[in-house]
Amino acid sequence: MSQQVLLVMPLANPQGDDVEYLAEVGDLALGDLRMALNKLVTLNLVDARGGLNDRRFSIHSLTRTFLHEQIARWL
């Protein structure tokens, strides 16, 4: 699940998006998405900003570049 979420993260606004948006664009279940985001934040692949009720997530710029390169190879 973390890999799926990581592939969705380049679609997020660089200033971050909420879990509802990420769930919608990635067609992911909220519970699974939250667990995966927690793991990715712990691994420093995703940034979490804001308070408990207005948390927003974005991808690190280096991670974004790496993912774009990897996705380009898959295509």
XYZ file of N, CA and C in Angstrom:
225
model
N 0.821 -1.192 0.000
C 0.000 0.000 0.000
C 0.868 1.260 0.000
N 1.976 1.242 0.714
C 2.853 2.420 0.755
C 3.358 2.782 -0.635
N 3.633 1.777 -1.454
C 4.100 2.050 -2.814
C 3.009 2.717 -3.637
N 1.772 2.250 -3.490
C 0.656 2.866 -4.203
C 0.499 4.324 -3.796
N 0.578 4.581 -2.498
C 0.436 5.946 -1.996
C 1.580 6.807 -2.505
N 2.771 6.280 -2.509
C 3.925 7.034 -2.995
C 3.745 7.418 -4.462
N 3.140 6.561 -5.246
C 2.899 6.869 -6.654
C 1.817 7.925 -6.841
N 0.923 8.058 -5.877
C -0.130 9.078 -5.928
C 0.404 10.447 -5.500
N 1.410 10.462 -4.653
C 1.879 11.703 -4.041
C 2.332 12.786 -5.026
N 2.899 12.467 -6.188
C 3.241 13.550 -7.123
C 2.023 14.340 -7.598
N 0.825 13.793 -7.438
C -0.393 14.504 -7.813
C -0.805 15.531 -6.766
N -0.209 15.448 -5.588
C -0.547 16.376 -4.506
C 0.096 17.737 -4.755
N -0.574 18.755 -4.296
C -0.058 20.114 -4.331
C 1.255 20.168 -3.552
N 2.266 20.885 -4.027
C 3.530 20.977 -3.273
C 3.353 21.520 -1.850
N 2.298 22.311 -1.616
C 2.014 22.797 -0.269
C 1.227 21.775 0.549
N 0.833 20.690 -0.088
C 0.150 19.605 0.602
C -1.328 19.527 0.292
N -1.864 18.336 0.438
C -3.294 18.071 0.287
C -3.741 17.187 1.434
N -5.050 17.194 1.694
C -5.577 16.387 2.793
C -5.809 14.942 2.349
N -6.050 14.078 3.326
C -6.194 12.647 3.023
C -7.403 12.366 2.143
N -8.456 13.162 2.283
C -9.646 12.940 1.461
C -9.332 13.124 -0.022
N -8.569 14.168 -0.338
C -8.175 14.400 -1.728
C -7.301 13.253 -2.236
N -6.311 12.878 -1.443
C -5.403 11.802 -1.855
C -6.147 10.486 -2.038
N -7.112 10.216 -1.162
C -7.910 8.993 -1.289
C -8.712 9.008 -2.583
N -9.261 10.181 -2.916
C -10.074 10.293 -4.123
C -9.241 10.118 -5.388
N -8.130 10.835 -5.493
C -7.333 10.751 -6.727
C -6.637 9.401 -6.868
N -6.359 8.748 -5.752
C -5.686 7.458 -5.809
C -6.615 6.268 -5.715
N -7.931 6.559 -5.546
C -8.922 5.496 -5.379
C -8.486 4.537 -4.268
N -8.166 5.122 -3.095
C -7.646 4.369 -1.953
C -8.590 4.485 -0.762
N -8.647 3.444 0.048
C -9.438 3.471 1.280
C -8.747 4.379 2.297
N -9.537 5.200 2.997
C -8.966 6.164 3.941
C -8.104 5.513 5.015
N -8.562 4.411 5.588
C -7.798 3.748 6.648
C -6.445 3.262 6.161
N -6.439 2.611 5.011
C -5.182 2.133 4.427
C -4.270 3.302 4.069
N -4.864 4.352 3.529
C -4.093 5.532 3.148
C -3.430 6.165 4.367
N -4.177 6.312 5.442
C -3.610 6.912 6.660
C -2.436 6.092 7.197
N -2.589 4.775 7.223
C -1.490 3.924 7.711
C -0.259 4.059 6.812
N -0.478 4.063 5.505
C 0.643 4.188 4.571
C 1.309 5.557 4.695
N 0.519 6.613 4.849
C 1.091 7.950 5.011
C 1.926 8.039 6.278
N 1.443 7.456 7.365
C 2.225 7.454 8.608
C 3.581 6.787 8.397
N 3.577 5.672 7.670
C 4.834 4.969 7.394
C 5.756 5.824 6.529
N 5.206 6.445 5.483
C 6.010 7.260 4.575
C 6.547 8.515 5.256
N 5.778 9.078 6.180
C 6.261 10.229 6.955
C 7.415 9.790 7.846
N 7.278 8.627 8.479
C 8.343 8.096 9.332
C 9.626 7.862 8.536
N 9.485 7.447 7.287
C 10.641 7.198 6.419
C 11.165 8.473 5.748
N 10.547 9.613 6.070
C 10.929 10.917 5.505
C 10.781 10.983 3.989
N 9.828 10.250 3.450
C 9.531 10.323 2.023
C 8.384 11.283 1.740
N 7.572 11.524 2.766
C 6.416 12.414 2.675
C 6.459 13.371 3.855
N 6.089 14.633 3.601
C 5.990 15.645 4.658
C 4.555 15.723 5.154
N 4.388 15.914 6.452
C 3.075 16.168 7.051
C 3.126 17.556 7.671
N 2.142 18.379 7.320
C 2.075 19.748 7.838
C 0.710 19.979 8.465
N 0.656 20.975 9.332
C -0.613 21.364 9.923
C -0.889 20.631 11.218
N -2.031 20.959 11.796
C -2.435 20.356 13.054
C -3.176 19.055 12.852
N -3.623 18.501 13.939
C -4.291 17.201 13.910
C -5.531 17.206 13.019
N -6.304 18.290 13.052
C -7.552 18.346 12.290
C -7.407 18.941 10.897
N -6.250 19.478 10.578
C -6.056 20.050 9.242
C -4.726 19.613 8.631
N -4.383 18.361 8.843
C -3.113 17.804 8.359
C -3.107 17.753 6.841
N -1.983 18.153 6.262
C -1.796 18.128 4.812
C -0.495 17.398 4.511
N -0.493 16.656 3.424
C 0.649 15.820 3.071
C 1.189 16.222 1.702
N 2.503 16.202 1.599
C 3.161 16.472 0.316
C 4.403 15.594 0.229
N 4.924 15.500 -0.960
C 6.083 14.649 -1.192
C 7.353 15.507 -1.185
N 8.431 14.959 -0.693
C 9.713 15.661 -0.750
C 10.105 15.867 -2.209
N 10.760 16.979 -2.508
C 11.113 17.280 -3.902
C 12.062 16.234 -4.496
N 13.003 15.736 -3.714
C 13.905 14.698 -4.229
C 13.158 13.402 -4.514
N 12.206 13.082 -3.665
C 11.389 11.890 -3.887
C 10.541 12.067 -5.135
N 10.005 13.275 -5.339
C 9.198 13.569 -6.532
C 10.028 13.346 -7.800
N 11.242 13.870 -7.834
C 12.119 13.715 -8.995
C 12.422 12.242 -9.254
N 12.747 11.512 -8.207
C 13.041 10.087 -8.336
C 11.841 9.337 -8.911
N 10.640 9.614 -8.387
C 9.448 8.920 -8.870
C 9.168 9.234 -10.333
N 9.317 10.488 -10.727
C 9.098 10.840 -12.133
C 10.051 10.061 -13.039
N 11.294 9.936 -12.630
C 12.265 9.179 -13.427
C 11.891 7.703 -13.495
N 11.455 7.136 -12.385
C 11.087 5.721 -12.360
C 9.841 5.457 -13.192
N 8.850 6.319 -13.063
C 7.610 6.140 -13.822
C 7.889 6.261 -15.316
N 8.754 7.181 -15.700
C 9.107 7.336 -17.115
C 9.732 6.055 -17.661
N 10.500 5.357 -16.854
C 11.113 4.095 -17.292
C 10.069 2.996 -17.468
N 9.026 3.018 -16.636
C 7.986 1.991 -16.726
C 7.187 2.137 -18.011
N 7.067 3.365 -18.484
C 6.259 3.618 -19.674
C 7.115 3.384 -20.878
